[in-house]
């Protein structure tokens, strides 16, 4: 194996961000070995900045003595004959205290630090530590000399904001080791704090940071060795969004997708889920989105108050690669985000990863595949698109860690199908993988029925899977009532389509009553005002009370003999429920509206 950062190859061709290289021969006349996904550095002779540049690239394909690599930056100026250095490392990220509150690009370069040093235009070939190497952290060991440890075991803790950051034995350790030395105090992340004696007698120094290849699940070896184990999701991730929590729940450690056309409210919905969900850590990957949307996220999150105290950015990591950034780095950004998410999950935290959007990630794969001249699949996406999507979402889940704590990684991917066409390959591959589908509708967005999740096409397999939790925490009949209300919405839609042809006169009184019930359910429960301090977030206890009251009102309407009576009754009932939604739970207004609803909805008086 060649030593790191040694010139072992030369550039033989350049096709956009795909560069072909030819390996040199070593002293024995053999080609220097190169492995798939290894990182190499391309060193252009001609530099536009006048300084020495080393461009990171990842090996995609290896042939005898030749390889194709994708460069994570522009290849302008790269020429045939330029030197290529091997690093001997896979594409990796630094894991340790100091990740929270950071804004990174797809390769874990801290954008705020780079912007402060170089302005708004990022220089090419710049490599910055993902974690500040100078900042000091207070390390508190939990083991003493002589203790036996294995990969993933807890060595100590570091306070990181409101969290206790666990310093663990590197995940790539094989077998067991003995703690031969440990120190307590305040150190930088690169300072050794523990020394391990391996079974072969070798000493290994452990600092508060470790590196991990992004394309390999963090807990892969831990699961294989039996140090950690996957668990079946048993409770929902509560978002405080009524439509999601009640009708289309997402499990902690589960998967979901939010496809929808432009302007359907994906960004606002993501913000609400990030802010109010019962998770500890939020990781947002802005993959290939327009720069304006990414800037909005970066500027808003530091100022959004966190319901748990402080700001939302205190427990958030943002990975952004906009549409104007290189395609290869865009494809890598999702893997960077999910690796950081898995790291915090292994500490026993509940982590939410929002990938916005997986369509741009898939398009980056399509561009790379095309430049490699691979056989295309449907709509020119690579033939392995389906397996790539599955492999990505399979990294979500709930796990029991070495110390017995339980952590979860919930993965929500947004999909941006062109023209809102849900039949395109990325959406279909995603639907075959995830367990919750929240389909956004342009029609509902046009009517300002937010969140614009269409209840007629959306679904959740977790509704049945989590039935025991709903029965224990809410009521035995919860799931049955939810399914009945979903069916009411479908029946109301069918009546509405009939009325568009025949008018109100063409339907029976019973059908008209069904239509008005469905409209009431939609307006007062499925719709929610994201910009109202009260209605933006509905705790599950309030959802239980509100949903139960609404079901009773819909199941037991007063006797009405005219359609006009039906219309007037549900207009008044909907108005009272909307006022109830805007009233704080402990306010006099809430009690007053509740009494009026019970009087009108359950007795027909008023």
XYZ file of C-alpha atoms in Angstrom:
606
model
C 0.000 0.000 0.000
C 1.305 3.445 -0.875
C 1.943 5.974 1.852
C -0.622 8.714 2.245
C -0.359 11.785 0.039
C 2.139 10.245 -2.381
C 1.902 10.896 -6.130
C 0.686 7.557 -7.429
C -1.224 8.472 -10.598
C -1.577 10.970 -13.437
C -4.665 12.505 -15.046
C -5.477 11.017 -18.443
C -8.852 12.629 -19.195
C -11.424 15.133 -17.919
C -15.177 15.027 -18.524
C -16.882 17.702 -16.386
C -16.420 16.498 -12.796
C -15.353 12.977 -13.847
C -11.597 12.611 -14.187
C -9.834 9.542 -15.551
C -6.485 8.674 -14.027
C -3.763 6.111 -14.742
C -1.845 4.565 -11.876
C 1.955 4.738 -11.706
C 4.106 1.738 -10.929
C 5.975 1.199 -7.689
C 9.583 0.018 -7.272
C 8.534 -3.578 -7.934
C 6.887 -2.585 -11.194
C 3.332 -3.085 -9.890
C 0.567 -0.524 -10.140
C -0.098 1.305 -6.901
C -3.296 -0.270 -5.452
C -6.451 1.821 -5.395
C -9.826 0.947 -3.872
C -13.375 2.060 -4.684
C -14.580 5.083 -2.653
C -11.030 6.013 -1.672
C -10.292 9.745 -1.656
C -7.525 11.049 -3.904
C -6.199 14.579 -4.376
C -5.822 16.042 -7.849
C -3.103 18.688 -8.063
C -3.542 21.007 -11.087
C -0.346 22.522 -12.451
C -2.177 25.694 -13.442
C -3.967 27.367 -10.547
C -6.341 30.314 -11.017
C -5.646 31.503 -7.478
C -1.884 31.357 -7.764
C -1.615 28.984 -4.822
C -1.164 25.246 -4.671
C -4.512 23.462 -4.995
C -5.464 19.933 -4.068
C -8.934 18.947 -5.233
C -10.687 16.156 -3.346
C -12.056 13.352 -5.501
C -13.649 9.987 -4.783
C -12.859 6.816 -6.710
C -15.951 5.526 -8.501
C -14.594 2.778 -10.703
C -11.287 0.904 -10.782
C -9.884 -0.974 -13.769
C -6.476 -2.544 -14.268
C -4.091 0.338 -13.812
C -6.832 2.937 -14.431
C -9.675 4.531 -12.495
C -12.471 7.080 -12.802
C -12.915 9.566 -9.968
C -15.527 12.230 -9.268
C -14.180 15.600 -8.190
C -16.114 17.493 -5.525
C -15.242 20.884 -7.028
C -14.974 22.473 -10.432
C -12.360 20.836 -12.647
C -11.532 24.030 -14.517
C -7.790 24.051 -15.173
C -7.280 20.329 -14.569
C -5.190 18.965 -17.454
C -3.796 15.684 -18.707
C -0.609 14.828 -16.863
C -1.553 16.528 -13.576
C -0.395 14.658 -10.485
C -2.778 12.613 -8.346
C -2.038 11.854 -4.704
C -3.518 8.988 -2.710
C -4.762 9.600 0.833
C -5.433 6.002 1.779
C -8.728 7.107 3.340
C -12.387 6.772 2.415
C -14.615 9.842 2.208
C -15.044 10.501 5.932
C -16.365 13.037 8.442
C -15.089 14.033 11.870
C -17.344 12.979 14.760
C -17.029 14.598 18.169
C -18.202 17.527 20.318
C -18.721 20.764 18.402
C -21.045 19.535 15.657
C -24.256 21.086 16.989
C -25.081 24.540 15.692
C -22.782 24.196 12.678
C -23.545 24.860 9.020
C -21.468 22.622 6.747
C -21.167 21.967 3.048
C -21.444 18.412 1.734
C -17.851 17.600 2.726
C -18.208 18.936 6.292
C -16.410 22.213 5.654
C -17.794 24.820 8.118
C -19.236 27.496 5.837
C -19.438 30.272 8.409
C -15.744 29.938 9.245
C -14.749 29.850 5.572
C -16.942 32.860 4.761
C -15.326 34.809 7.601
C -11.871 34.114 6.204
C -12.488 34.263 2.459
C -15.734 36.173 1.878
C -18.786 34.977 0.001
C -16.927 33.105 -2.761
C -15.419 29.894 -1.466
C -11.927 29.208 -2.839
C -11.315 25.937 -4.624
C -9.263 23.199 -2.995
C -9.840 24.473 0.529
C -9.905 21.836 3.289
C -10.985 22.937 6.773
C -11.416 20.810 9.870
C -15.072 19.953 10.426
C -14.600 20.361 14.187
C -12.747 23.291 15.751
C -9.379 21.896 16.819
C -8.700 24.773 19.237
C -11.885 24.815 21.289
C -11.576 23.250 24.730
C -14.011 20.688 26.132
C -14.372 19.351 29.665
C -13.831 15.583 29.548
C -15.226 13.515 32.429
C -14.129 9.853 32.215
C -16.418 7.080 33.437
C -13.863 4.250 33.322
C -10.727 3.557 35.293
C -7.409 2.007 34.347
C -7.774 -1.743 33.878
C -11.313 -1.676 32.514
C -12.026 -3.863 29.474
C -13.811 -2.138 26.588
C -14.998 -2.879 23.084
C -16.114 -0.762 20.100
C -18.861 1.709 20.971
C -18.408 1.483 24.760
C -18.666 4.684 26.780
C -15.330 6.226 27.827
C -16.538 9.553 29.188
C -18.831 12.521 28.768
C -18.457 16.093 27.526
C -21.059 18.823 28.123
C -22.166 20.110 24.696
C -24.755 22.821 25.267
C -27.785 21.191 26.875
C -26.608 17.698 25.891
C -24.239 15.186 27.418
C -21.950 14.217 24.540
C -20.717 10.650 24.919
C -17.112 9.922 24.017
C -17.085 6.329 22.797
C -14.489 3.740 21.881
C -13.853 4.089 18.117
C -16.412 2.100 16.169
C -13.712 0.334 14.117
C -11.976 -1.305 17.095
C -11.705 -5.084 16.690
C -12.105 -7.300 19.733
C -11.559 -5.984 23.255
C -8.952 -3.674 24.735
C -7.812 -2.636 28.199
C -7.737 0.944 29.444
C -4.082 1.566 30.319
C -4.257 5.334 30.919
C -6.952 7.988 31.254
C -6.968 11.675 32.134
C -9.681 14.104 33.229
C -9.745 17.810 32.422
C -10.278 20.373 29.697
C -8.726 19.583 26.336
C -9.079 20.113 22.602
C -10.750 17.356 20.575
C -7.393 16.192 19.192
C -5.769 15.716 22.613
C -5.502 12.056 23.711
C -7.645 11.424 26.788
C -7.550 7.612 26.931
C -4.947 5.021 25.987
C -6.021 1.487 25.127
C -3.825 -1.623 25.183
C -4.926 -3.997 22.444
C -4.788 -7.782 22.697
C -1.586 -7.814 20.621
C 0.106 -5.466 23.092
C -0.151 -2.407 20.859
C -1.080 0.903 22.522
C -3.731 3.090 20.873
C -4.405 6.686 21.922
C -8.020 7.870 21.849
C -9.057 11.513 21.575
C -12.526 13.063 21.774
C -12.997 12.871 17.997
C -12.967 10.046 15.495
C -13.403 9.826 11.745
C -15.867 7.552 9.989
C -16.483 6.817 6.279
C -19.839 8.316 5.301
C -20.929 5.478 3.014
C -20.691 2.908 5.817
C -23.359 2.851 8.569
C -21.851 3.905 11.895
C -23.270 0.881 13.690
C -22.505 -1.683 10.981
C -19.652 -3.359 12.864
C -21.394 -2.906 16.235
C -24.432 -4.805 14.970
C -22.256 -7.492 13.393
C -20.323 -8.069 16.635
C -23.483 -8.029 18.769
C -22.458 -4.889 20.696
C -25.618 -3.098 19.530
C -28.970 -4.309 18.205
C -31.833 -2.932 16.170
C -35.236 -2.557 17.788
C -38.734 -2.481 16.357
C -40.206 1.067 16.454
C -42.874 1.107 19.144
C -43.940 4.739 19.512
C -44.695 7.635 17.174
C -42.603 10.700 16.546
C -45.084 13.336 17.727
C -44.902 16.409 15.512
C -47.821 18.381 17.072
C -49.282 18.567 13.549
C -52.775 17.095 13.842
C -52.972 15.677 10.335
C -49.698 13.765 10.777
C -49.959 12.595 14.391
C -53.590 11.478 14.139
C -54.054 10.291 10.569
C -50.594 9.580 9.097
C -48.157 9.008 11.990
C -44.402 8.544 11.647
C -42.658 6.213 14.100
C -39.571 7.197 16.065
C -36.876 5.502 14.035
C -39.188 5.315 11.027
C -39.122 6.616 7.479
C -41.366 9.013 5.596
C -41.399 11.027 2.401
C -43.026 14.341 1.524
C -43.357 14.702 -2.251
C -44.983 17.742 -3.711
C -44.813 20.413 -6.404
C -43.292 23.868 -6.027
C -45.276 26.156 -3.727
C -47.084 23.363 -1.860
C -45.543 24.288 1.503
C -42.713 21.756 1.938
C -40.363 24.273 3.565
C -42.871 25.469 6.164
C -43.914 21.892 6.945
C -40.275 20.865 7.436
C -39.734 23.802 9.770
C -42.742 22.869 11.896
C -41.683 19.224 12.115
C -38.126 20.229 13.062
C -39.266 22.670 15.713
C -42.036 20.796 17.497
C -41.258 17.076 17.120
C -40.320 15.076 20.217
C -36.734 14.516 19.068
C -33.466 15.618 20.642
C -31.291 16.416 17.619
C -32.267 17.739 14.176
C -30.043 17.327 11.109
C -31.131 19.125 7.937
C -29.560 18.303 4.581
C -30.319 20.919 1.930
C -29.305 18.882 -1.082
C -29.422 20.730 -4.399
C -32.145 23.203 -3.402
C -32.123 26.785 -4.630
C -29.717 29.045 -2.760
C -32.526 31.385 -1.686
C -34.337 28.606 0.170
C -31.126 27.453 1.856
C -30.274 31.010 2.945
C -33.774 31.310 4.408
C -33.210 28.150 6.452
C -29.768 29.245 7.644
C -30.975 32.691 8.709
C -34.259 31.581 10.312
C -33.142 28.615 12.396
C -30.718 30.544 14.653
C -33.574 32.890 15.566
C -36.427 30.412 16.002
C -37.222 29.897 19.688
C -36.994 26.269 20.721
C -39.997 25.056 22.769
C -37.419 23.338 25.004
C -35.485 26.555 25.624
C -32.848 28.483 23.711
C -32.970 28.520 19.930
C -33.614 25.686 17.518
C -30.075 25.990 16.145
C -28.683 24.889 19.525
C -29.679 21.297 18.669
C -29.455 21.450 14.872
C -26.799 20.623 12.288
C -27.274 21.935 8.740
C -25.566 20.381 5.709
C -26.104 22.443 2.584
C -25.115 21.956 -1.017
C -27.192 24.254 -3.179
C -27.990 23.772 -6.855
C -25.104 26.098 -7.713
C -22.566 23.868 -5.932
C -20.799 20.919 -7.608
C -22.916 17.863 -8.380
C -20.566 15.362 -6.724
C -20.583 17.207 -3.390
C -24.377 17.365 -3.591
C -24.513 13.587 -3.837
C -22.148 13.228 -0.863
C -24.041 15.683 1.352
C -26.842 13.259 2.279
C -24.302 10.658 3.394
C -22.511 13.282 5.486
C -25.795 14.204 7.179
C -26.874 10.634 7.873
C -23.467 9.720 9.335
C -23.657 12.614 11.813
C -27.232 11.557 12.630
C -26.163 7.957 13.287
C -23.400 9.203 15.571
C -25.841 11.006 17.866
C -28.253 8.062 17.687
C -25.463 5.824 19.000
C -25.338 8.078 22.080
C -28.983 7.197 22.801
C -30.575 10.361 21.397
C -33.641 10.601 19.174
C -32.467 12.185 15.928
C -34.530 13.568 13.058
C -32.892 13.812 9.630
C -34.702 15.843 6.978
C -33.257 15.384 3.485
C -34.399 18.145 1.128
C -34.523 16.897 -1.436
C -33.745 13.335 -2.432
C -34.774 14.213 -5.997
C -31.723 16.468 -6.349
C -29.571 13.724 -4.828
C -30.906 11.231 -7.372
C -30.364 13.736 -10.186
C -26.739 14.085 -9.082
C -26.395 10.299 -9.326
C -27.974 10.447 -12.785
C -25.471 13.034 -14.002
C -22.549 11.060 -12.631
C -23.883 7.814 -14.090
C -24.299 9.452 -17.488
C -20.750 10.723 -17.510
C -19.534 7.232 -16.656
C -21.546 5.970 -19.657
C -23.424 3.428 -17.545
C -26.536 1.739 -18.922
C -29.427 4.065 -18.023
C -32.715 3.050 -16.457
C -36.079 4.800 -16.572
C -35.821 8.534 -17.413
C -32.014 8.089 -17.623
C -31.677 7.489 -13.886
C -29.091 4.802 -13.068
C -30.345 1.231 -13.009
C -29.337 0.992 -9.342
C -31.563 3.927 -8.277
C -34.006 1.693 -6.430
C -31.321 -0.092 -4.436
C -29.583 3.217 -3.644
C -32.818 4.695 -2.262
C -33.462 1.576 -0.178
C -29.906 1.560 1.201
C -30.290 5.195 2.230
C -33.563 4.777 4.119
C -32.420 1.509 5.716
C -29.909 3.504 7.744
C -32.814 4.916 9.755
C -34.105 2.914 12.698
C -34.113 2.444 16.449
C -31.138 0.817 18.161
C -30.111 -0.283 21.628
C -26.575 0.943 22.271
C -23.742 -0.669 24.224
C -24.792 0.845 27.569
C -28.437 -0.200 27.158
C -29.790 3.208 26.158
C -32.075 3.450 23.133
C -31.561 5.899 20.287
C -33.517 6.455 17.105
C -32.947 7.989 13.692
C -36.085 9.102 11.891
C -35.512 9.891 8.221
C -37.911 12.151 6.320
C -37.029 12.762 2.689
C -38.739 15.381 0.593
C -39.170 14.641 -3.093
C -39.560 17.314 -5.763
C -41.087 15.559 -8.790
C -41.203 17.702 -11.914
C -44.714 19.052 -12.391
C -45.911 17.209 -9.289
C -45.805 13.885 -11.175
C -45.732 11.183 -8.506
C -45.235 8.484 -11.156
C -41.639 9.472 -11.858
C -38.869 7.014 -10.790
C -37.532 8.762 -7.658
C -40.975 9.107 -6.078
C -41.919 5.547 -6.947
C -38.645 4.119 -5.581
C -39.169 6.106 -2.398
C -42.774 4.954 -1.993
C -41.636 1.342 -2.216
C -39.245 1.977 0.672
C -40.820 4.315 3.247
C -43.718 3.564 5.586
C -45.385 6.991 5.609
C -46.349 8.939 2.500
C -47.386 12.574 2.959
C -48.342 13.675 -0.544
C -48.619 17.430 -0.967
C -51.295 18.725 -3.303
C -51.066 21.812 -5.503
C -54.856 22.015 -5.448
C -55.014 22.139 -1.650
C -52.199 24.670 -1.571
C -54.095 26.819 -4.077
C -57.110 26.704 -1.746
C -54.772 27.581 1.154
C -55.669 24.355 2.943
C -52.415 23.982 4.873
C -50.651 21.746 5.561
C -51.428 20.821 1.964
C -51.105 17.071 2.581
C -53.783 15.375 0.504
C -55.614 12.902 2.783
C -56.987 11.040 -0.239
C -53.589 9.868 -1.470
C -51.496 9.882 1.721
C -51.033 6.836 3.922
C -49.099 5.479 6.897
C -48.297 1.856 7.681
C -47.419 2.925 11.221
C -51.094 3.496 12.083
C -51.595 -0.258 12.500
C -48.036 -0.956 13.614
C -48.353 1.449 16.574
C -51.915 0.444 17.488
C -50.860 -0.785 20.943
C -49.249 2.568 21.751
C -52.363 4.472 20.670
C -54.559 2.109 22.696
C -52.449 2.524 25.846
C -51.803 6.258 25.590
C -55.010 7.543 23.954
C -57.929 5.112 23.707
C -58.700 1.555 22.651
C -60.822 2.777 19.749
C -58.364 5.422 18.485
C -57.155 3.620 15.353
C -60.665 2.474 14.433
C -61.996 6.030 14.763
C -59.148 7.418 12.650
C -59.817 4.908 9.870
C -63.516 5.776 10.004
C -62.764 9.494 9.656
C -60.419 8.835 6.721
C -63.251 6.952 5.046
C -65.558 9.899 5.772
C -63.177 12.196 3.889
C -63.227 9.822 0.899
C -67.025 9.626 0.905
C -67.270 13.406 1.154
C -64.999 13.769 -1.872
C -67.217 11.417 -3.887
C -70.320 13.435 -2.996
C -68.542 16.657 -3.923
C -67.694 15.268 -7.352
C -71.347 14.336 -7.846
C -72.422 17.836 -6.800
C -70.076 19.408 -9.350
C -72.177 17.707 -12.017
C -75.680 17.773 -10.577
C -75.532 20.586 -8.007
C -76.847 20.296 -4.444
C -80.287 19.380 -5.772
C -78.912 16.218 -7.366
C -77.815 14.537 -4.114
C -79.848 13.170 -1.243
C -80.013 14.743 2.207
C -77.907 11.925 3.638
C -75.217 12.436 0.981
C -75.247 16.177 1.590
C -74.878 15.547 5.320
C -71.838 13.310 4.597
C -70.316 16.071 2.462
C -70.747 18.691 5.201
C -69.276 16.348 7.834
C -66.208 15.773 5.675
C -65.820 19.509 5.047
C -66.038 20.192 8.774
C -63.410 17.555 9.562
C -61.084 18.981 6.916
C -61.453 22.609 7.947
C -61.171 22.247 11.713
C -58.796 19.291 12.124
C -56.799 18.557 8.974
C -55.982 22.218 8.398
C -53.707 24.059 10.801
C -52.388 27.630 10.939
C -48.588 27.533 11.016
C -48.355 31.244 11.810
C -50.616 31.280 14.872
C -48.857 30.905 18.213
C -51.478 28.451 19.494
C -52.685 26.573 16.434
C -49.178 25.990 15.044
C -48.540 23.298 17.649
C -51.192 20.942 19.048
C -49.873 18.556 21.728
C -51.103 14.976 21.528
C -53.213 15.411 24.687
C -55.073 18.303 23.081
C -55.384 16.338 19.826
C -57.009 13.533 21.804
C -59.536 15.903 23.368
C -60.249 17.772 20.147
C -60.533 14.658 17.978
C -62.797 12.888 20.446
C -65.125 15.899 20.654
C -65.201 16.304 16.876
C -66.005 12.613 16.296
C -68.889 12.799 18.768
C -70.256 15.881 17.022
C -70.017 14.240 13.588
C -71.504 10.947 14.782
C -74.449 12.541 16.572
C -75.700 15.535 14.575
C -79.145 16.992 15.432
C -82.106 15.935 13.324
C -82.295 18.213 10.263
C -84.792 17.976 7.417
C -83.458 20.602 5.000
C -80.066 21.047 3.346
C -80.067 24.677 4.402
C -80.299 23.550 8.026
C -77.398 21.169 7.485
C -75.275 23.910 5.942
C -76.021 26.440 8.673
C -75.333 23.906 11.440
C -71.901 22.905 10.147
C -70.916 26.493 9.322
C -71.555 27.418 12.972
C -69.895 24.264 14.264
C -66.787 24.797 12.100
C -66.511 28.400 13.258
C -66.612 27.373 16.911
C -63.972 24.675 16.401
C -61.674 27.111 14.597
C -62.009 29.592 17.454
C -61.245 26.736 19.845
C -58.069 25.939 17.880
C -56.859 29.518 18.325
C -57.558 29.579 22.094
C -55.012 28.592 24.705
C -55.978 25.485 26.601
C -56.134 27.189 30.013
C -57.915 30.363 28.808
C -61.535 31.393 29.524
C -62.154 31.513 25.768
C -61.263 27.844 25.449
C -63.754 26.849 28.136
C -66.443 29.040 26.576
C -66.002 27.671 23.038
C -65.871 24.130 24.383
C -69.213 24.592 26.114
C -70.785 26.148 23.017
C -69.572 23.248 20.849
C -71.006 20.697 23.235
C -74.311 22.566 23.277
C -74.544 22.988 19.502
C -72.828 19.837 18.272
C -74.199 17.291 20.703
C -77.691 18.610 21.400
C -78.447 20.747 18.372
C -79.442 23.693 20.576
C -78.268 27.250 20.251
